[in-house]
C-alpha cells in the first residue's frame, strides 16, 4: 500500500479573503561618491521616508555599495528577486522604479492570451451528448 | 563639511528646479497635468466606478452613481422588487439558491466572464489604483448559475448582485521587438514595446435576494 499525502482542502489565492502585498523587502544600494547615484541619494534623503511610511508591510534596507552603480532590489514572497539599476536617474525616476517593484508580483514576465485565469470548476458544467433530451438525426 | 552640505542641497533641488512653475509651462502640458476625467468623455466608466481608489465602504456607496449617469438604458431607480418583471422575481430566488454563480462584467466595454476567486489580467494599465484597492464592478450583462441565466438588455440591474475585485498589482510582458523595414533599403528599424497590465482578483460575487 502506498503512502499518500493528505490532500489540500483549498488553495490559497491572494486577494480572496485577505490581500498580501507580494513585495516583502526592498534593498536600496547607493554610493556616496560617484555621480551616477546622485538621484538615488536625493531619493533616499527626500522621498524614501514617505514611501517607507506608506508601505509598512515592506522592509527597507538601505546600504552603501561604494564604487558601484545604485541598485534597487525587490524580494518577493515567492522567493524571487527583481533588481533594477537606477544609475543616472533623478529622484522622481527612482521613485517610479520603486513603485514598479512594489506593484510587481515577483513572477517572471509572461505573455498571456486569455484575460481570465481560474482554478474553480466551470459553473455550467461540461456538455455531454449522453444527457438531456438528445437530438433526432 | 560645507561642501557636502552644498552638494546635498543641490541634489535635493535638482528634480524640483527641472520643471518651471505651471503657469510658465506650454499650454498643452498644463492641460494634461490638470485634466482629471476628461480624457474620454463619450465613454463612461462602465465596469468600474469613478472612485477606483475607494475602500470598500466608499465604493459600495458610490457604486450606484455610474449606473444612473450613464447614457445606456438606465436600470430602474426604484428598489428592485418593484421594478422587476414577474419571471425575474420568480426565478431569481432559484438562481440565488444554486451553489455556484458566474457573471459577465464589462470593464471599458470588454466582457469578462468571472466567478469568485478568478484572476483577471486587464488589457491595460488602470490609472489611479494601488495594490490592495477594492473595486466594485457593477456593470454586467449576464448573471447565472448552473441552470438559470439572467440576461440584461443590455445591462442587468446593478443592485441585483455585488461583485468586488481586489487590485493585485501590475504585471508586464516580455519586450516585443518589431523589425520594420522598407523595400529596396538596407535600413531596418527595431521598434520596442512593453505593455503593463493591471491584475485583479474577483474577491466576492454575491447575488442579492429580495
PDB file of N, CA and C in Angstrom, chain A residues 5-99:
ATOM      1  N   UNK A   5      -0.154  11.470   0.637  1.00  0.00           N
ATOM      2  CA  UNK A   5      -0.215  12.689   1.445  1.00  0.00           C
ATOM      3  C   UNK A   5      -1.664  13.128   1.583  1.00  0.00           C
ATOM      4  N   UNK A   6      -1.906  13.869   2.618  1.00  0.00           N
ATOM      5  CA  UNK A   6      -3.255  14.408   2.812  1.00  0.00           C
ATOM      6  C   UNK A   6      -3.481  15.492   1.772  1.00  0.00           C
ATOM      7  N   UNK A   7      -4.599  15.390   1.088  1.00  0.00           N
ATOM      8  CA  UNK A   7      -4.855  16.370   0.032  1.00  0.00           C
ATOM      9  C   UNK A   7      -5.241  17.709   0.625  1.00  0.00           C
ATOM     10  N   UNK A   8      -4.853  18.751  -0.094  1.00  0.00           N
ATOM     11  CA  UNK A   8      -5.187  20.088   0.372  1.00  0.00           C
ATOM     12  C   UNK A   8      -6.673  20.337   0.239  1.00  0.00           C
ATOM     13  N   UNK A   9      -7.232  20.956   1.243  1.00  0.00           N
ATOM     14  CA  UNK A   9      -8.663  21.254   1.185  1.00  0.00           C
ATOM     15  C   UNK A   9      -8.904  22.425   0.237  1.00  0.00           C
ATOM     16  N   UNK A  10      -8.055  23.451   0.326  1.00  0.00           N
ATOM     17  CA  UNK A  10      -8.243  24.616  -0.524  1.00  0.00           C
ATOM     18  C   UNK A  10      -6.879  25.174  -0.909  1.00  0.00           C
ATOM     19  N   UNK A  11      -6.876  25.980  -1.937  1.00  0.00           N
ATOM     20  CA  UNK A  11      -5.650  26.613  -2.409  1.00  0.00           C
ATOM     21  C   UNK A  11      -5.715  28.092  -2.051  1.00  0.00           C
ATOM     22  N   UNK A  12      -4.651  28.583  -1.452  1.00  0.00           N
ATOM     23  CA  UNK A  12      -4.642  29.995  -1.086  1.00  0.00           C
ATOM     24  C   UNK A  12      -4.508  30.869  -2.320  1.00  0.00           C
ATOM     25  N   UNK A  13      -5.352  31.876  -2.406  1.00  0.00           N
ATOM     26  CA  UNK A  13      -5.272  32.818  -3.519  1.00  0.00           C
ATOM     27  C   UNK A  13      -5.236  34.212  -2.937  1.00  0.00           C
ATOM     28  N   UNK A  14      -4.265  34.960  -3.356  1.00  0.00           N
ATOM     29  CA  UNK A  14      -4.109  36.299  -2.806  1.00  0.00           C
ATOM     30  C   UNK A  14      -5.296  37.173  -3.204  1.00  0.00           C
ATOM     31  N   UNK A  15      -5.815  37.921  -2.250  1.00  0.00           N
ATOM     32  CA  UNK A  15      -6.937  38.796  -2.544  1.00  0.00           C
ATOM     33  C   UNK A  15      -8.272  38.177  -2.249  1.00  0.00           C
ATOM     34  N   UNK A  16      -8.334  36.863  -2.143  1.00  0.00           N
ATOM     35  CA  UNK A  16      -9.587  36.189  -1.823  1.00  0.00           C
ATOM     36  C   UNK A  16      -9.593  36.011  -0.308  1.00  0.00           C
ATOM     37  N   UNK A  17     -10.300  36.885   0.374  1.00  0.00           N
ATOM     38  CA  UNK A  17     -10.200  36.907   1.825  1.00  0.00           C
ATOM     39  C   UNK A  17      -9.260  38.013   2.240  1.00  0.00           C
ATOM     40  N   UNK A  18      -7.968  37.716   2.310  1.00  0.00           N
ATOM     41  CA  UNK A  18      -7.003  38.741   2.695  1.00  0.00           C
ATOM     42  C   UNK A  18      -6.121  39.085   1.506  1.00  0.00           C
ATOM     43  N   UNK A  19      -5.663  40.309   1.496  1.00  0.00           N
ATOM     44  CA  UNK A  19      -4.719  40.717   0.455  1.00  0.00           C
ATOM     45  C   UNK A  19      -3.352  40.894   1.094  1.00  0.00           C
ATOM     46  N   UNK A  20      -2.339  40.297   0.486  1.00  0.00           N
ATOM     47  CA  UNK A  20      -0.963  40.410   0.967  1.00  0.00           C
ATOM     48  C   UNK A  20      -0.108  40.952  -0.167  1.00  0.00           C
ATOM     49  N   UNK A  21       0.594  42.026   0.119  1.00  0.00           N
ATOM     50  CA  UNK A  21       1.489  42.585  -0.897  1.00  0.00           C
ATOM     51  C   UNK A  21       2.632  41.607  -1.129  1.00  0.00           C
ATOM     52  N   UNK A  22       2.945  41.373  -2.402  1.00  0.00           N
ATOM     53  CA  UNK A  22       3.912  40.322  -2.713  1.00  0.00           C
ATOM     54  C   UNK A  22       5.342  40.758  -2.445  1.00  0.00           C
ATOM     55  N   UNK A  23       5.602  42.058  -2.518  1.00  0.00           N
ATOM     56  CA  UNK A  23       6.962  42.537  -2.251  1.00  0.00           C
ATOM     57  C   UNK A  23       7.159  42.598  -0.741  1.00  0.00           C
ATOM     58  N   UNK A  24       8.144  41.850  -0.230  1.00  0.00           N
ATOM     59  CA  UNK A  24       8.319  41.832   1.222  1.00  0.00           C
ATOM     60  C   UNK A  24       9.521  42.641   1.668  1.00  0.00           C
ATOM     61  N   UNK A  25      10.474  42.845   0.775  1.00  0.00           N
ATOM     62  CA  UNK A  25      11.681  43.554   1.197  1.00  0.00           C
ATOM     63  C   UNK A  25      12.244  44.307   0.009  1.00  0.00           C
ATOM     64  N   UNK A  26      12.819  45.463   0.269  1.00  0.00           N
ATOM     65  CA  UNK A  26      13.439  46.223  -0.798  1.00  0.00           C
ATOM     66  C   UNK A  26      14.830  46.654  -0.357  1.00  0.00           C
ATOM     67  N   UNK A  27      15.829  46.217  -1.083  1.00  0.00           N
ATOM     68  CA  UNK A  27      17.207  46.623  -0.811  1.00  0.00           C
ATOM     69  C   UNK A  27      17.518  47.868  -1.617  1.00  0.00           C
ATOM     70  N   UNK A  28      18.117  48.842  -0.987  1.00  0.00           N
ATOM     71  CA  UNK A  28      18.453  50.089  -1.661  1.00  0.00           C
ATOM     72  C   UNK A  28      19.941  50.308  -1.499  1.00  0.00           C
ATOM     73  N   UNK A  29      20.670  50.240  -2.603  1.00  0.00           N
ATOM     74  CA  UNK A  29      22.120  50.410  -2.565  1.00  0.00           C
ATOM     75  C   UNK A  29      22.501  51.711  -3.239  1.00  0.00           C
ATOM     76  N   UNK A  30      23.422  52.434  -2.622  1.00  0.00           N
ATOM     77  CA  UNK A  30      23.840  53.724  -3.159  1.00  0.00           C
ATOM     78  C   UNK A  30      25.349  53.851  -2.987  1.00  0.00           C
ATOM     79  N   UNK A  31      25.907  54.884  -3.629  1.00  0.00           N
ATOM     80  CA  UNK A  31      27.317  55.199  -3.439  1.00  0.00           C
ATOM     81  C   UNK A  31      27.408  56.675  -3.103  1.00  0.00           C
ATOM     82  N   UNK A  32      28.204  56.983  -2.097  1.00  0.00           N
ATOM     83  CA  UNK A  32      28.317  58.378  -1.675  1.00  0.00           C
ATOM     84  C   UNK A  32      29.087  59.218  -2.677  1.00  0.00           C
ATOM     85  N   UNK A  33      29.999  58.592  -3.365  1.00  0.00           N
ATOM     86  CA  UNK A  33      30.975  59.369  -4.121  1.00  0.00           C
ATOM     87  C   UNK A  33      30.571  59.569  -5.584  1.00  0.00           C
ATOM     88  N   UNK A  34      30.134  58.486  -6.225  1.00  0.00           N
ATOM     89  CA  UNK A  34      30.010  58.547  -7.683  1.00  0.00           C
ATOM     90  C   UNK A  34      28.775  59.330  -8.107  1.00  0.00           C
ATOM     91  N   UNK A  35      28.884  59.944  -9.280  1.00  0.00           N
ATOM     92  CA  UNK A  35      27.818  60.826  -9.741  1.00  0.00           C
ATOM     93  C   UNK A  35      26.604  60.087 -10.231  1.00  0.00           C
ATOM     94  N   UNK A  36      26.741  58.805 -10.551  1.00  0.00           N
ATOM     95  CA  UNK A  36      25.585  58.089 -11.086  1.00  0.00           C
ATOM     96  C   UNK A  36      24.531  57.859 -10.020  1.00  0.00           C
ATOM     97  N   UNK A  37      24.886  57.954  -8.766  1.00  0.00           N
ATOM     98  CA  UNK A  37      23.872  57.746  -7.733  1.00  0.00           C
ATOM     99  C   UNK A  37      23.467  59.057  -7.084  1.00  0.00           C
ATOM    100  N   UNK A  38      23.588  60.150  -7.834  1.00  0.00           N
ATOM    101  CA  UNK A  38      23.183  61.437  -7.280  1.00  0.00           C
ATOM    102  C   UNK A  38      21.668  61.464  -7.048  1.00  0.00           C
ATOM    103  N   UNK A  39      20.926  60.992  -8.059  1.00  0.00           N
ATOM    104  CA  UNK A  39      19.476  60.969  -7.908  1.00  0.00           C
ATOM    105  C   UNK A  39      19.033  59.998  -6.834  1.00  0.00           C
ATOM    106  N   UNK A  40      19.736  58.881  -6.734  1.00  0.00           N
ATOM    107  CA  UNK A  40      19.408  57.890  -5.703  1.00  0.00           C
ATOM    108  C   UNK A  40      19.614  58.476  -4.310  1.00  0.00           C
ATOM    109  N   UNK A  41      20.707  59.230  -4.144  1.00  0.00           N
ATOM    110  CA  UNK A  41      20.947  59.828  -2.829  1.00  0.00           C
ATOM    111  C   UNK A  41      19.865  60.857  -2.502  1.00  0.00           C
ATOM    112  N   UNK A  42      19.443  61.615  -3.529  1.00  0.00           N
ATOM    113  CA  UNK A  42      18.364  62.574  -3.294  1.00  0.00           C
ATOM    114  C   UNK A  42      17.073  61.846  -2.942  1.00  0.00           C
ATOM    115  N   UNK A  43      16.836  60.721  -3.596  1.00  0.00           N
ATOM    116  CA  UNK A  43      15.635  59.917  -3.290  1.00  0.00           C
ATOM    117  C   UNK A  43      15.668  59.443  -1.842  1.00  0.00           C
ATOM    118  N   UNK A  44      16.845  58.971  -1.410  1.00  0.00           N
ATOM    119  CA  UNK A  44      16.947  58.478  -0.033  1.00  0.00           C
ATOM    120  C   UNK A  44      16.708  59.620   0.953  1.00  0.00           C
ATOM    121  N   UNK A  45      17.234  60.808   0.612  1.00  0.00           N
ATOM    122  CA  UNK A  45      17.111  61.915   1.560  1.00  0.00           C
ATOM    123  C   UNK A  45      15.688  62.462   1.594  1.00  0.00           C
ATOM    124  N   UNK A  46      15.047  62.594   0.426  1.00  0.00           N
ATOM    125  CA  UNK A  46      13.798  63.347   0.424  1.00  0.00           C
ATOM    126  C   UNK A  46      12.563  62.462   0.355  1.00  0.00           C
ATOM    127  N   UNK A  47      12.577  61.398  -0.444  1.00  0.00           N
ATOM    128  CA  UNK A  47      11.317  60.698  -0.699  1.00  0.00           C
ATOM    129  C   UNK A  47      11.196  59.345  -0.020  1.00  0.00           C
ATOM    130  N   UNK A  48      12.313  58.768   0.369  1.00  0.00           N
ATOM    131  CA  UNK A  48      12.245  57.392   0.864  1.00  0.00           C
ATOM    132  C   UNK A  48      11.460  57.297   2.164  1.00  0.00           C
ATOM    133  N   UNK A  49      11.568  58.326   3.009  1.00  0.00           N
ATOM    134  CA  UNK A  49      10.894  58.215   4.304  1.00  0.00           C
ATOM    135  C   UNK A  49       9.385  58.166   4.124  1.00  0.00           C
ATOM    136  N   UNK A  50       8.862  59.006   3.214  1.00  0.00           N
ATOM    137  CA  UNK A  50       7.417  58.973   2.969  1.00  0.00           C
ATOM    138  C   UNK A  50       6.994  57.658   2.333  1.00  0.00           C
ATOM    139  N   UNK A  51       7.808  57.195   1.384  1.00  0.00           N
ATOM    140  CA  UNK A  51       7.463  55.947   0.688  1.00  0.00           C
ATOM    141  C   UNK A  51       7.457  54.782   1.671  1.00  0.00           C
ATOM    142  N   UNK A  52       8.457  54.750   2.558  1.00  0.00           N
ATOM    143  CA  UNK A  52       8.521  53.652   3.530  1.00  0.00           C
ATOM    144  C   UNK A  52       7.398  53.763   4.544  1.00  0.00           C
ATOM    145  N   UNK A  53       7.007  54.992   4.868  1.00  0.00           N
ATOM    146  CA  UNK A  53       5.916  55.172   5.824  1.00  0.00           C
ATOM    147  C   UNK A  53       4.602  54.701   5.217  1.00  0.00           C
ATOM    148  N   UNK A  54       4.460  54.906   3.904  1.00  0.00           N
ATOM    149  CA  UNK A  54       3.210  54.495   3.250  1.00  0.00           C
ATOM    150  C   UNK A  54       3.124  52.990   3.076  1.00  0.00           C
ATOM    151  N   UNK A  55       4.250  52.282   3.193  1.00  0.00           N
ATOM    152  CA  UNK A  55       4.233  50.825   2.986  1.00  0.00           C
ATOM    153  C   UNK A  55       4.870  50.128   4.174  1.00  0.00           C
ATOM    154  N   UNK A  56       4.131  50.011   5.258  1.00  0.00           N
ATOM    155  CA  UNK A  56       4.717  49.365   6.437  1.00  0.00           C
ATOM    156  C   UNK A  56       4.927  47.862   6.256  1.00  0.00           C
ATOM    157  N   UNK A  57       4.319  47.269   5.206  1.00  0.00           N
ATOM    158  CA  UNK A  57       4.470  45.831   5.033  1.00  0.00           C
ATOM    159  C   UNK A  57       5.763  45.462   4.305  1.00  0.00           C
ATOM    160  N   UNK A  58       6.506  46.456   3.814  1.00  0.00           N
ATOM    161  CA  UNK A  58       7.765  46.200   3.124  1.00  0.00           C
ATOM    162  C   UNK A  58       8.908  46.573   4.050  1.00  0.00           C
ATOM    163  N   UNK A  59       9.926  45.713   4.080  1.00  0.00           N
ATOM    164  CA  UNK A  59      11.127  46.026   4.853  1.00  0.00           C
ATOM    165  C   UNK A  59      12.101  46.739   3.929  1.00  0.00           C
ATOM    166  N   UNK A  60      12.579  47.896   4.354  1.00  0.00           N
ATOM    167  CA  UNK A  60      13.515  48.664   3.540  1.00  0.00           C
ATOM    168  C   UNK A  60      14.901  48.558   4.167  1.00  0.00           C
ATOM    169  N   UNK A  61      15.874  48.182   3.343  1.00  0.00           N
ATOM    170  CA  UNK A  61      17.245  48.072   3.825  1.00  0.00           C
ATOM    171  C   UNK A  61      18.114  48.968   2.954  1.00  0.00           C
ATOM    172  N   UNK A  62      18.656  50.005   3.548  1.00  0.00           N
ATOM    173  CA  UNK A  62      19.498  50.952   2.818  1.00  0.00           C
ATOM    174  C   UNK A  62      20.949  50.667   3.189  1.00  0.00           C
ATOM    175  N   UNK A  63      21.774  50.432   2.183  1.00  0.00           N
ATOM    176  CA  UNK A  63      23.176  50.145   2.494  1.00  0.00           C
ATOM    177  C   UNK A  63      24.053  50.702   1.384  1.00  0.00           C
ATOM    178  N   UNK A  64      25.238  51.195   1.743  1.00  0.00           N
ATOM    179  CA  UNK A  64      26.134  51.725   0.719  1.00  0.00           C
ATOM    180  C   UNK A  64      26.807  50.603  -0.055  1.00  0.00           C
ATOM    181  N   UNK A  65      27.117  50.907  -1.286  1.00  0.00           N
ATOM    182  CA  UNK A  65      27.846  49.955  -2.138  1.00  0.00           C
ATOM    183  C   UNK A  65      28.845  50.804  -2.919  1.00  0.00           C
ATOM    184  N   UNK A  66      29.975  51.112  -2.334  1.00  0.00           N
ATOM    185  CA  UNK A  66      30.870  52.109  -2.931  1.00  0.00           C
ATOM    186  C   UNK A  66      31.446  51.648  -4.269  1.00  0.00           C
ATOM    187  N   UNK A  67      31.661  52.643  -5.120  1.00  0.00           N
ATOM    188  CA  UNK A  67      32.241  52.476  -6.453  1.00  0.00           C
ATOM    189  C   UNK A  67      31.378  51.593  -7.337  1.00  0.00           C
ATOM    190  N   UNK A  68      30.080  51.566  -7.098  1.00  0.00           N
ATOM    191  CA  UNK A  68      29.186  50.800  -7.973  1.00  0.00           C
ATOM    192  C   UNK A  68      27.937  51.642  -8.251  1.00  0.00           C
ATOM    193  N   UNK A  69      27.242  51.278  -9.305  1.00  0.00           N
ATOM    194  CA  UNK A  69      26.018  51.994  -9.638  1.00  0.00           C
ATOM    195  C   UNK A  69      24.943  51.705  -8.600  1.00  0.00           C
ATOM    196  N   UNK A  70      23.989  52.618  -8.417  1.00  0.00           N
ATOM    197  CA  UNK A  70      22.921  52.384  -7.442  1.00  0.00           C
ATOM    198  C   UNK A  70      21.920  51.352  -7.954  1.00  0.00           C
ATOM    199  N   UNK A  71      21.409  50.534  -7.047  1.00  0.00           N
ATOM    200  CA  UNK A  71      20.527  49.426  -7.427  1.00  0.00           C
ATOM    201  C   UNK A  71      19.361  49.367  -6.453  1.00  0.00           C
ATOM    202  N   UNK A  72      18.177  49.070  -7.006  1.00  0.00           N
ATOM    203  CA  UNK A  72      17.015  48.727  -6.189  1.00  0.00           C
ATOM    204  C   UNK A  72      16.751  47.242  -6.366  1.00  0.00           C
ATOM    205  N   UNK A  73      16.631  46.508  -5.290  1.00  0.00           N
ATOM    206  CA  UNK A  73      16.365  45.073  -5.381  1.00  0.00           C
ATOM    207  C   UNK A  73      15.102  44.769  -4.578  1.00  0.00           C
ATOM    208  N   UNK A  74      14.119  44.179  -5.244  1.00  0.00           N
ATOM    209  CA  UNK A  74      12.895  43.787  -4.555  1.00  0.00           C
ATOM    210  C   UNK A  74      12.895  42.296  -4.293  1.00  0.00           C
ATOM    211  N   UNK A  75      12.534  41.910  -3.081  1.00  0.00           N
ATOM    212  CA  UNK A  75      12.424  40.490  -2.712  1.00  0.00           C
ATOM    213  C   UNK A  75      10.951  40.166  -2.562  1.00  0.00           C
ATOM    214  N   UNK A  76      10.540  39.040  -3.105  1.00  0.00           N
ATOM    215  CA  UNK A  76       9.123  38.717  -3.164  1.00  0.00           C
ATOM    216  C   UNK A  76       8.822  37.459  -2.382  1.00  0.00           C
ATOM    217  N   UNK A  77       7.521  37.292  -2.110  1.00  0.00           N
ATOM    218  CA  UNK A  77       7.090  36.184  -1.265  1.00  0.00           C
ATOM    219  C   UNK A  77       7.371  34.851  -1.940  1.00  0.00           C
ATOM    220  N   UNK A  78       7.315  34.812  -3.251  1.00  0.00           N
ATOM    221  CA  UNK A  78       7.541  33.544  -3.933  1.00  0.00           C
ATOM    222  C   UNK A  78       9.022  33.185  -4.024  1.00  0.00           C
ATOM    223  N   UNK A  79       9.894  34.001  -3.416  1.00  0.00           N
ATOM    224  CA  UNK A  79      11.304  33.636  -3.361  1.00  0.00           C
ATOM    225  C   UNK A  79      12.158  34.280  -4.421  1.00  0.00           C
ATOM    226  N   UNK A  80      11.539  34.928  -5.389  1.00  0.00           N
ATOM    227  CA  UNK A  80      12.321  35.534  -6.454  1.00  0.00           C
ATOM    228  C   UNK A  80      12.726  36.952  -6.081  1.00  0.00           C
ATOM    229  N   UNK A  81      13.682  37.464  -6.802  1.00  0.00           N
ATOM    230  CA  UNK A  81      14.081  38.857  -6.610  1.00  0.00           C
ATOM    231  C   UNK A  81      14.021  39.556  -7.960  1.00  0.00           C
ATOM    232  N   UNK A  82      13.892  40.870  -7.885  1.00  0.00           N
ATOM    233  CA  UNK A  82      13.856  41.673  -9.093  1.00  0.00           C
ATOM    234  C   UNK A  82      14.745  42.873  -8.827  1.00  0.00           C
ATOM    235  N   UNK A  83      15.746  43.083  -9.653  1.00  0.00           N
ATOM    236  CA  UNK A  83      16.676  44.173  -9.384  1.00  0.00           C
ATOM    237  C   UNK A  83      16.684  45.142 -10.552  1.00  0.00           C
ATOM    238  N   UNK A  84      16.779  46.407 -10.231  1.00  0.00           N
ATOM    239  CA  UNK A  84      16.770  47.467 -11.234  1.00  0.00           C
ATOM    240  C   UNK A  84      17.959  48.375 -10.954  1.00  0.00           C
ATOM    241  N   UNK A  85      18.770  48.606 -11.984  1.00  0.00           N
ATOM    242  CA  UNK A  85      19.863  49.553 -11.864  1.00  0.00           C
ATOM    243  C   UNK A  85      19.315  50.947 -12.140  1.00  0.00           C
ATOM    244  N   UNK A  86      19.533  51.861 -11.220  1.00  0.00           N
ATOM    245  CA  UNK A  86      18.946  53.205 -11.368  1.00  0.00           C
ATOM    246  C   UNK A  86      20.032  54.250 -11.548  1.00  0.00           C
ATOM    247  N   UNK A  87      21.059  53.923 -12.307  1.00  0.00           N
ATOM    248  CA  UNK A  87      22.156  54.877 -12.484  1.00  0.00           C
ATOM    249  C   UNK A  87      21.679  56.081 -13.293  1.00  0.00           C
ATOM    250  N   UNK A  88      22.176  57.227 -12.909  1.00  0.00           N
ATOM    251  CA  UNK A  88      21.943  58.500 -13.603  1.00  0.00           C
ATOM    252  C   UNK A  88      20.476  58.903 -13.664  1.00  0.00           C
ATOM    253  N   UNK A  89      19.621  58.304 -12.857  1.00  0.00           N
ATOM    254  CA  UNK A  89      18.221  58.740 -12.838  1.00  0.00           C
ATOM    255  C   UNK A  89      18.053  59.813 -11.778  1.00  0.00           C
ATOM    256  N   UNK A  90      17.061  60.687 -12.002  1.00  0.00           N
ATOM    257  CA  UNK A  90      16.788  61.639 -10.930  1.00  0.00           C
ATOM    258  C   UNK A  90      15.824  60.992  -9.932  1.00  0.00           C
ATOM    259  N   UNK A  91      15.553  61.709  -8.845  1.00  0.00           N
ATOM    260  CA  UNK A  91      14.891  61.047  -7.727  1.00  0.00           C
ATOM    261  C   UNK A  91      13.464  60.636  -8.075  1.00  0.00           C
ATOM    262  N   UNK A  92      12.803  61.383  -8.972  1.00  0.00           N
ATOM    263  CA  UNK A  92      11.437  61.011  -9.333  1.00  0.00           C
ATOM    264  C   UNK A  92      11.416  59.722 -10.153  1.00  0.00           C
ATOM    265  N   UNK A  93      12.417  59.574 -11.008  1.00  0.00           N
ATOM    266  CA  UNK A  93      12.502  58.326 -11.778  1.00  0.00           C
ATOM    267  C   UNK A  93      12.784  57.143 -10.855  1.00  0.00           C
ATOM    268  N   UNK A  94      13.626  57.377  -9.852  1.00  0.00           N
ATOM    269  CA  UNK A  94      13.914  56.304  -8.899  1.00  0.00           C
ATOM    270  C   UNK A  94      12.651  55.931  -8.137  1.00  0.00           C
ATOM    271  N   UNK A  95      11.839  56.950  -7.806  1.00  0.00           N
ATOM    272  CA  UNK A  95      10.577  56.678  -7.108  1.00  0.00           C
ATOM    273  C   UNK A  95       9.655  55.826  -7.969  1.00  0.00           C
ATOM    274  N   UNK A  96       9.635  56.102  -9.278  1.00  0.00           N
ATOM    275  CA  UNK A  96       8.798  55.293 -10.172  1.00  0.00           C
ATOM    276  C   UNK A  96       9.273  53.848 -10.214  1.00  0.00           C
ATOM    277  N   UNK A  97      10.584  53.665 -10.201  1.00  0.00           N
ATOM    278  CA  UNK A  97      11.110  52.300 -10.213  1.00  0.00           C
ATOM    279  C   UNK A  97      10.767  51.578  -8.917  1.00  0.00           C
ATOM    280  N   UNK A  98      10.799  52.324  -7.805  1.00  0.00           N
ATOM    281  CA  UNK A  98      10.434  51.708  -6.529  1.00  0.00           C
ATOM    282  C   UNK A  98       8.964  51.303  -6.534  1.00  0.00           C
ATOM    283  N   UNK A  99       8.116  52.140  -7.156  1.00  0.00           N
ATOM    284  CA  UNK A  99       6.698  51.777  -7.250  1.00  0.00           C
ATOM    285  C   UNK A  99       6.495  50.570  -8.143  1.00  0.00           C
TER     286      UNK A  99
END
